[in-house]
Amino acid sequence: MKRVIIAITCVIIVLVGIWTAIIISNNESKSNNIQEIVQEKISNEEILDECTDEYEEIEKEEMMQTNAEEEKVSPNCSFTKKIYYDKCGHTVSNYLELPKDLVNLTKEEVKEKYQGYQIEEFDSNKIVLFKQVNDECGEHYIIKDNEGKVTIYKILEDGSESLIEETDIYTEYLTETDKNNMKNGIVINGKQELNQLIEDFE
């Protein structure tokens, strides 16, 4: 009788062990499946994020390119023409009032209007045109002391001087450096530089 009870107990223990092993195995399998699903979802999300970032970057570049191509001249845009003169080696910059017919034009449209010039700078608030010519600028001046007054002469192509203006500025009120420079004459290139120097003397 004891042997029968022991045998039955052993069989029950073995069955319980087998059953436990099956349950544990199933749980591990489910856990692995869940992990795989989670991992796959994360990977898909990462790929989606990468694609989204790449798309946004491309979209941003396209927008910037479109904006650059479509940038137009504003009414308050500064307008400068620069001319380089081969014969004297000087560049004269003329800061001009913006022509009304340039407002709202694109870079290509401005280029079409000024075919003899290169566009050195272009944005909605600034246009700088440039061209090179085989000539002299005709804006060479010399300032001298003439009977105690600051006097402006134009230097002609042959090197001679032509009186332009005798100012009301007396040389006795200038600095010693300016007085000394005035004895030999102060050479100026360009009207803007000339006007600036006269303002400084005043």
XYZ file of N, CA and C in Angstrom:
606
model
N 0.840 -1.206 0.000
C 0.000 0.000 0.000
C 0.874 1.255 0.000
N 1.906 1.227 0.849
C 2.823 2.359 0.929
C 3.475 2.595 -0.419
N 3.831 1.500 -1.083
C 4.497 1.619 -2.388
C 3.579 2.294 -3.395
N 2.294 2.005 -3.345
C 1.323 2.584 -4.277
C 1.236 4.088 -4.053
N 1.165 4.479 -2.749
C 1.069 5.913 -2.399
C 2.308 6.653 -2.877
N 3.482 6.040 -2.635
C 4.750 6.669 -3.057
C 4.781 6.817 -4.573
N 4.335 5.783 -5.287
C 4.343 5.805 -6.750
C 3.424 6.915 -7.274
N 2.229 7.002 -6.662
C 1.266 8.035 -7.092
C 1.844 9.424 -6.831
N 2.473 9.595 -5.659
C 3.079 10.896 -5.282
C 4.149 11.285 -6.296
N 4.983 10.295 -6.651
C 6.058 10.547 -7.633
C 5.485 10.984 -8.978
N 4.410 10.295 -9.396
C 3.788 10.623 -10.684
C 3.239 12.048 -10.653
N 2.577 12.392 -9.500
C 2.001 13.751 -9.359
C 3.101 14.805 -9.425
N 4.226 14.537 -8.696
C 5.361 15.495 -8.689
C 5.905 15.684 -10.110
N 6.046 14.581 -10.831
C 6.569 14.652 -12.204
C 5.615 15.464 -13.092
N 4.301 15.193 -12.967
C 3.309 15.917 -13.773
C 3.326 17.414 -13.461
N 3.412 17.719 -12.138
C 3.466 19.144 -11.721
C 4.708 19.822 -12.305
N 5.845 19.084 -12.271
C 7.104 19.620 -12.824
C 6.981 19.903 -14.313
N 6.383 18.900 -15.029
C 6.214 19.069 -16.482
C 5.310 20.271 -16.777
N 4.224 20.347 -16.017
C 3.257 21.444 -16.209
C 3.899 22.804 -15.946
N 4.686 22.863 -14.868
C 5.392 24.120 -14.521
C 6.361 24.515 -15.624
N 7.088 23.508 -16.141
C 8.062 23.770 -17.215
C 7.367 24.311 -18.458
N 6.193 23.740 -18.762
C 5.427 24.183 -19.942
C 4.977 25.642 -19.777
N 4.468 25.962 -18.582
C 3.987 27.323 -18.298
C 5.137 28.328 -18.411
N 6.274 27.975 -17.782
C 7.451 28.874 -17.823
C 7.902 29.082 -19.262
N 7.943 27.983 -20.014
C 8.364 28.060 -21.424
C 7.443 28.971 -22.230
N 6.128 28.844 -22.012
C 5.145 29.680 -22.710
C 5.314 31.159 -22.357
N 5.555 31.408 -21.059
C 5.736 32.796 -20.604
C 6.967 33.438 -21.237
N 8.066 32.653 -21.295
C 9.304 33.160 -21.915
C 9.083 33.466 -23.393
N 8.350 32.577 -24.057
C 8.064 32.761 -25.482
C 7.246 34.025 -25.707
N 6.225 34.217 -24.824
C 5.401 35.430 -24.927
C 6.228 36.680 -24.670
N 7.096 36.602 -23.670
C 7.964 37.731 -23.316
C 8.870 38.098 -24.488
N 9.450 37.055 -25.129
C 10.326 37.282 -26.288
C 9.552 37.927 -27.437
N 8.328 37.427 -27.649
C 7.488 37.997 -28.712
C 7.168 39.468 -28.447
N 6.854 39.759 -27.184
C 6.545 41.146 -26.805
C 7.763 42.037 -27.035
N 8.940 41.528 -26.600
C 10.176 42.303 -26.789
C 10.447 42.565 -28.269
N 10.226 41.538 -29.090
C 10.446 41.694 -30.536
C 9.498 42.735 -31.121
N 8.223 42.673 -30.680
C 7.230 43.627 -31.176
C 7.609 45.049 -30.771
N 8.000 45.205 -29.490
C 8.397 46.530 -28.982
C 9.606 47.052 -29.752
N 10.619 46.181 -29.939
C 11.846 46.560 -30.649
C 11.541 46.980 -32.085
N 10.655 46.205 -32.719
C 10.276 46.510 -34.103
C 9.566 47.862 -34.184
N 8.704 48.124 -33.186
C 7.979 49.392 -33.149
C 8.942 50.561 -32.980
N 9.918 50.404 -32.075
C 10.928 51.454 -31.840
C 11.718 51.720 -33.121
N 12.143 50.635 -33.792
C 12.913 50.772 -35.039
C 12.113 51.516 -36.096
N 10.815 51.149 -36.201
C 9.953 51.811 -37.187
C 9.806 53.299 -36.886
N 9.676 53.598 -35.553
C 9.540 55.002 -35.156
C 10.806 55.779 -35.472
N 11.986 55.134 -35.239
C 13.262 55.800 -35.530
C 13.384 56.081 -37.024
N 13.011 55.088 -37.837
C 13.073 55.260 -39.304
C 12.132 56.384 -39.727
N 10.928 56.399 -39.129
C 9.948 57.431 -39.454
C 10.475 58.810 -39.077
N 11.106 58.895 -37.867
C 11.685 60.169 -37.420
C 12.767 60.642 -38.367
N 13.636 59.703 -38.781
C 14.730 60.048 -39.700
C 14.169 60.564 -41.021
N 13.154 59.880 -41.520
C 12.537 60.288 -42.788
C 11.891 61.671 -42.645
N 11.208 61.892 -41.505
C 10.549 63.176 -41.261
C 11.572 64.298 -41.193
N 12.681 64.056 -40.444
C 13.740 65.065 -40.319
C 14.329 65.392 -41.681
N 14.592 64.348 -42.467
C 15.188 64.538 -43.791
C 14.242 65.334 -44.689
N 12.949 65.008 -44.614
C 11.949 65.699 -45.423
C 11.858 67.179 -45.033
N 11.868 67.431 -43.704
C 11.794 68.811 -43.213
C 13.009 69.611 -43.670
N 14.186 68.968 -43.649
C 15.435 69.625 -44.074
C 15.361 70.004 -45.555
N 14.892 69.071 -46.378
C 14.755 69.320 -47.827
C 13.753 70.447 -48.065
N 12.641 70.399 -47.321
C 11.588 71.409 -47.471
C 12.121 72.796 -47.111
N 12.939 72.844 -46.023
C 13.530 74.104 -45.574
C 14.462 74.679 -46.636
N 15.313 73.805 -47.211
C 16.255 74.236 -48.251
C 15.519 74.767 -49.473
N 14.448 74.058 -49.850
C 13.664 74.489 -51.014
C 13.018 75.849 -50.776
N 12.518 76.052 -49.539
C 11.897 77.327 -49.194
C 12.906 78.459 -49.252
N 14.139 78.207 -48.704
C 15.188 79.221 -48.715
C 15.590 79.571 -50.139
N 15.695 78.544 -50.968
C 16.076 78.748 -52.366
C 15.010 79.567 -53.095
N 13.751 79.224 -52.832
C 12.641 79.942 -53.454
C 12.630 81.397 -53.025
N 12.852 81.632 -51.708
C 12.879 82.996 -51.196
C 13.996 83.808 -51.824
N 15.182 83.175 -51.962
C 16.337 83.856 -52.552
C 16.052 84.216 -53.998
N 15.429 83.279 -54.713
C 15.135 83.518 -56.126
C 14.067 84.600 -56.289
N 13.147 84.673 -55.336
C 12.026 85.593 -55.480
C 12.217 86.897 -54.708
N 13.415 87.096 -54.111
C 13.659 88.320 -53.361
C 13.525 89.522 -54.281
N 12.789 90.530 -53.796
C 12.488 91.682 -54.644
C 12.961 92.978 -53.990
N 13.178 93.969 -54.830
C 13.687 95.263 -54.375
C 12.609 95.993 -53.580
N 12.982 96.449 -52.375
C 12.031 97.202 -51.549
C 12.126 98.692 -51.881
N 11.102 99.481 -51.557
C 11.130 100.924 -51.861
C 12.253 101.671 -51.137
N 12.734 101.123 -49.999
C 13.788 101.790 -49.214
C 15.184 101.260 -49.534
N 15.310 100.537 -50.620
C 16.587 99.911 -50.997
C 17.634 100.980 -51.356
N 18.898 100.777 -50.873
C 19.986 101.675 -51.273
C 20.496 101.240 -52.650
N 20.945 102.214 -53.425
C 21.304 101.940 -54.822
C 22.653 102.593 -55.136
N 23.643 101.774 -55.495
C 24.991 102.282 -55.756
C 25.504 101.780 -57.101
N 26.115 102.711 -57.855
C 26.799 102.336 -59.095
C 28.294 102.569 -58.892
N 29.083 101.510 -59.100
C 30.535 101.622 -58.979
C 31.155 101.462 -60.369
N 32.059 102.396 -60.719
C 32.732 102.320 -62.015
C 34.233 102.347 -61.797
N 34.908 101.356 -62.363
C 36.373 101.308 -62.298
C 36.936 101.831 -63.616
N 37.834 102.827 -63.505
C 38.433 103.451 -64.690
C 39.841 102.906 -64.906
N 40.036 102.205 -66.021
C 41.320 101.555 -66.320
C 42.486 102.542 -66.384
N 42.277 103.680 -67.016
C 43.391 104.590 -67.303
C 43.988 105.223 -66.047
N 43.147 105.509 -65.061
C 43.681 106.122 -63.840
C 43.664 105.165 -62.652
N 43.009 104.010 -62.834
C 42.997 102.999 -61.765
C 42.122 103.344 -60.582
N 41.169 104.262 -60.781
C 40.301 104.672 -59.675
C 38.898 104.082 -59.822
N 38.290 103.832 -58.682
C 36.897 103.375 -58.653
C 36.042 104.503 -58.083
N 35.033 104.899 -58.817
C 34.116 105.954 -58.364
C 32.789 105.299 -58.000
N 32.358 105.549 -56.751
C 31.073 105.009 -56.284
C 30.048 106.136 -56.239
N 28.941 105.956 -56.928
C 27.855 106.943 -56.913
C 26.661 106.369 -56.157
N 26.321 107.011 -55.032
C 25.186 106.573 -54.217
C 23.958 107.344 -54.697
N 23.077 106.651 -55.365
C 21.968 107.301 -56.059
C 20.624 107.008 -55.404
N 19.650 107.833 -55.741
C 18.273 107.566 -55.314
C 17.749 106.392 -56.141
N 17.063 105.498 -55.474
C 16.556 104.309 -56.157
C 15.520 104.690 -57.219
N 15.761 104.298 -58.498
C 14.739 104.553 -59.524
C 13.443 103.818 -59.184
N 12.335 104.494 -59.334
C 11.035 103.913 -58.954
C 10.721 102.641 -59.728
N 11.216 102.571 -60.972
C 10.875 101.393 -61.785
C 11.626 100.125 -61.357
N 12.515 100.254 -60.358
C 13.207 99.059 -59.848
C 12.461 98.387 -58.692
N 11.537 99.117 -58.087
C 10.800 98.574 -56.932
C 10.028 97.319 -57.345
N 10.170 96.283 -56.505
C 9.510 94.977 -56.695
C 10.107 94.127 -57.819
N 11.255 94.523 -58.350
C 11.908 93.689 -59.358
C 12.799 92.640 -58.688
N 12.984 91.501 -59.353
C 13.889 90.452 -58.867
C 15.302 90.753 -59.358
N 16.253 89.972 -58.890
C 17.652 90.140 -59.297
C 17.794 90.005 -60.811
N 17.138 89.011 -61.375
C 17.221 88.777 -62.826
C 16.649 89.943 -63.618
N 15.583 90.536 -63.116
C 14.951 91.671 -63.797
C 15.833 92.913 -63.743
N 16.510 93.113 -62.592
C 17.451 94.238 -62.468
C 18.629 94.022 -63.415
N 19.115 92.782 -63.482
C 20.225 92.434 -64.380
C 19.859 92.730 -65.832
N 18.636 92.451 -66.192
C 18.150 92.694 -67.550
C 18.128 94.192 -67.862
N 17.764 94.999 -66.844
C 17.668 96.449 -67.027
C 19.044 97.097 -67.162
N 20.036 96.571 -66.431
C 21.381 97.156 -66.436
C 22.368 96.157 -67.031
N 22.262 95.913 -68.306
C 23.061 94.880 -68.963
C 24.550 95.212 -69.019
N 24.901 96.510 -68.960
C 26.316 96.889 -68.996
C 27.021 96.722 -67.658
N 26.256 96.397 -66.618
C 26.802 96.283 -65.266
C 26.759 94.844 -64.759
N 27.669 94.554 -63.834
C 27.589 93.301 -63.064
C 26.875 93.625 -61.757
N 26.104 92.674 -61.253
C 25.472 92.879 -59.947
C 26.444 92.381 -58.880
N 27.032 93.332 -58.165
C 28.023 92.992 -57.136
C 27.343 92.559 -55.841
N 26.250 93.238 -55.488
C 25.468 92.875 -54.300
C 23.986 93.037 -54.628
N 23.177 92.126 -54.094
C 21.735 92.247 -54.305
C 20.968 91.619 -53.155
N 20.147 92.424 -52.504
C 19.089 91.906 -51.638
C 17.988 92.963 -51.623
N 16.949 92.743 -50.867
C 15.794 93.651 -50.932
C 16.143 95.068 -50.479
N 17.223 95.202 -49.679
C 17.568 96.515 -49.124
C 18.855 97.120 -49.686
N 19.528 96.393 -50.575
C 20.809 96.920 -51.084
C 21.121 96.381 -52.473
N 21.419 97.314 -53.390
C 21.864 96.933 -54.734
C 23.172 97.665 -55.018
N 24.193 96.919 -55.442
C 25.452 97.527 -55.876
C 25.760 97.005 -57.271
N 25.827 97.935 -58.246
C 26.168 97.584 -59.624
C 27.613 97.989 -59.891
N 28.291 97.219 -60.752
C 29.707 97.498 -61.034
C 29.994 97.334 -62.522
N 30.839 98.255 -63.037
C 31.337 98.054 -64.399
C 32.735 98.655 -64.526
N 33.474 98.180 -65.507
C 34.846 98.615 -65.763
C 34.876 99.296 -67.127
N 35.512 100.490 -67.181
C 35.586 101.217 -68.453
C 37.024 101.616 -68.752
N 37.346 101.698 -70.038
C 38.695 102.074 -70.468
C 38.747 103.593 -70.655
N 38.841 104.291 -69.508
C 38.794 105.752 -69.541
C 39.353 106.280 -68.216
N 39.394 107.612 -68.074
C 39.749 108.241 -66.805
C 38.477 108.698 -66.112
N 38.540 108.744 -64.789
C 37.327 109.076 -64.039
C 36.951 110.556 -64.139
N 37.923 111.424 -64.448
C 37.626 112.853 -64.567
C 37.295 113.498 -63.241
N 37.635 112.827 -62.141
C 37.347 113.381 -60.818
C 38.618 113.457 -59.977
N 39.669 114.004 -60.584
C 40.937 114.208 -59.868
C 41.033 115.680 -59.492
N 41.185 115.925 -58.204
C 41.223 117.303 -57.729
C 42.482 117.531 -56.892
N 42.838 118.806 -56.763
C 43.931 119.172 -55.863
C 43.482 120.418 -55.091
N 43.717 120.414 -53.793
C 43.321 121.528 -52.931
C 44.580 122.255 -52.493
N 44.580 123.580 -52.681
C 45.758 124.388 -52.344
C 45.357 125.633 -51.564
N 46.376 126.231 -50.973
C 46.199 127.522 -50.306
C 46.418 128.604 -51.358
N 45.387 129.383 -51.606
C 45.495 130.487 -52.565
C 45.142 131.786 -51.847
N 46.183 132.569 -51.523
C 46.020 133.842 -50.817
C 45.238 133.672 -49.515
N 45.599 132.614 -48.782
C 45.012 132.391 -47.455
C 43.676 131.688 -47.452
N 43.202 131.251 -48.606
C 41.919 130.543 -48.661
C 42.094 129.150 -49.265
N 41.238 128.202 -48.822
C 41.234 126.846 -49.379
C 40.624 126.914 -50.778
N 41.428 126.504 -51.768
C 40.994 126.618 -53.160
C 41.047 125.256 -53.846
N 40.009 124.955 -54.645
C 39.890 123.649 -55.307
C 40.200 123.784 -56.790
N 41.091 122.908 -57.269
C 41.431 122.855 -58.691
C 41.118 121.453 -59.214
N 40.769 121.408 -60.492
C 40.588 120.094 -61.145
C 41.842 119.779 -61.937
N 42.322 118.516 -61.798
C 43.498 118.090 -62.563
C 43.013 117.527 -63.890
N 43.458 118.150 -64.985
C 43.034 117.726 -66.317
C 43.888 116.561 -66.818
N 43.472 115.952 -67.926
C 44.171 114.767 -68.458
C 45.629 115.046 -68.798
N 45.918 116.274 -69.206
C 47.313 116.608 -69.557
C 48.146 116.992 -68.337
N 47.539 116.943 -67.141
C 48.264 117.253 -65.913
C 48.134 118.686 -65.461
N 47.563 119.536 -66.274
C 47.367 120.943 -65.877
C 46.197 121.051 -64.894
N 46.111 122.222 -64.254
C 45.086 122.432 -63.231
C 44.111 123.520 -63.664
N 42.848 123.296 -63.388
C 41.806 124.267 -63.730
C 41.067 124.654 -62.454
N 40.985 125.974 -62.193
C 40.325 126.469 -60.979
C 38.847 126.095 -60.988
N 38.423 125.499 -59.880
C 36.998 125.120 -59.757
C 36.294 126.073 -58.789
N 36.905 126.241 -57.598
C 36.232 127.061 -56.580
C 37.234 127.580 -55.561
N 37.059 128.848 -55.228
C 37.805 129.423 -54.102
C 36.824 129.495 -52.936
N 37.032 128.680 -51.924
C 36.075 128.597 -50.811
C 36.241 129.778 -49.862
N 35.332 129.883 -48.899
C 35.409 130.934 -47.862
C 36.137 130.428 -46.617
N 36.836 129.291 -46.769
C 37.552 128.707 -45.619
C 38.976 129.280 -45.605
N 39.340 129.919 -44.482
C 40.676 130.503 -44.356
C 41.650 129.466 -43.806
N 42.807 129.378 -44.469
C 43.791 128.353 -44.083
C 44.394 128.610 -42.710
N 44.333 129.881 -42.224
C 44.944 130.189 -40.918
C 44.232 129.454 -39.776
N 42.984 129.013 -40.024
C 42.224 128.319 -38.968
C 42.385 126.791 -39.020
N 43.131 126.302 -39.993
C 43.348 124.861 -40.121
C 44.446 124.389 -39.168
N 44.539 123.083 -38.984
C 45.612 122.514 -38.150
C 46.947 122.690 -38.870
N 48.036 122.602 -38.097
C 49.368 122.751 -38.685
C 49.621 121.685 -39.755
N 49.134 120.476 -39.503
C 49.305 119.381 -40.478
C 48.615 119.723 -41.788
N 47.365 120.214 -41.693
C 46.615 120.574 -42.905
C 47.290 121.726 -43.646
N 47.823 122.703 -42.884
C 48.515 123.836 -43.511
C 49.728 123.361 -44.301
N 50.496 122.437 -43.692
C 51.694 121.908 -44.364
C 51.319 121.119 -45.625
N 50.275 120.312 -45.517
C 49.809 119.530 -46.676
C 49.329 120.439 -47.797
N 48.727 121.557 -47.393
C 48.165 122.496 -48.360
C 49.253 123.171 -49.197
N 50.452 123.304 -48.662
C 51.543 123.961 -49.392
C 51.866 123.216 -50.686
N 51.897 121.871 -50.602
C 52.187 121.052 -51.786
C 50.914 120.705 -52.558
N 49.788 120.918 -51.905
C 48.507 120.568 -52.514
C 48.051 119.178 -52.082
N 46.784 119.053 -51.718
C 46.209 117.764 -51.301
C 45.451 117.188 -52.487
N 45.926 116.046 -52.987
C 45.294 115.409 -54.150
C 44.114 114.560 -53.682
N 42.984 114.760 -54.339
C 41.741 114.060 -53.981
C 41.178 113.369 -55.218
N 40.687 112.151 -55.046
C 40.051 111.423 -56.153
C 38.582 111.192 -55.817
N 37.710 111.760 -56.609
C 36.272 111.552 -56.409
C 35.609 112.708 -55.682
N 34.403 113.042 -56.109
C 33.662 114.167 -55.531
C 33.298 113.926 -54.067
N 32.999 112.692 -53.753
C 32.590 112.403 -52.372
C 33.736 112.645 -51.399
N 34.934 112.192 -51.790
C 36.106 112.412 -50.943
C 36.401 113.908 -50.840
N 36.230 114.634 -51.943
C 36.440 116.081 -51.962
C 35.465 116.773 -51.016
N 34.176 116.444 -51.147
C 33.149 117.066 -50.294
C 33.400 116.766 -48.815
N 33.836 115.528 -48.539
C 34.108 115.140 -47.158
C 35.254 115.963 -46.565
N 36.308 116.187 -47.360
C 37.456 116.954 -46.885
C 37.078 118.416 -46.645
N 36.307 118.994 -47.539
C 35.860 120.389 -47.372
C 35.013 120.510 -46.109
N 34.144 119.514 -45.866
C 33.321 119.519 -44.628
C 34.210 119.473 -43.402
N 35.271 118.639 -43.449
C 36.196 118.542 -42.319
C 36.898 119.880 -42.053
N 37.240 120.610 -43.124
C 37.892 121.906 -42.974
C 36.946 122.946 -42.356
N 35.655 122.805 -42.704
C 34.672 123.774 -42.175
C 34.456 123.520 -40.690
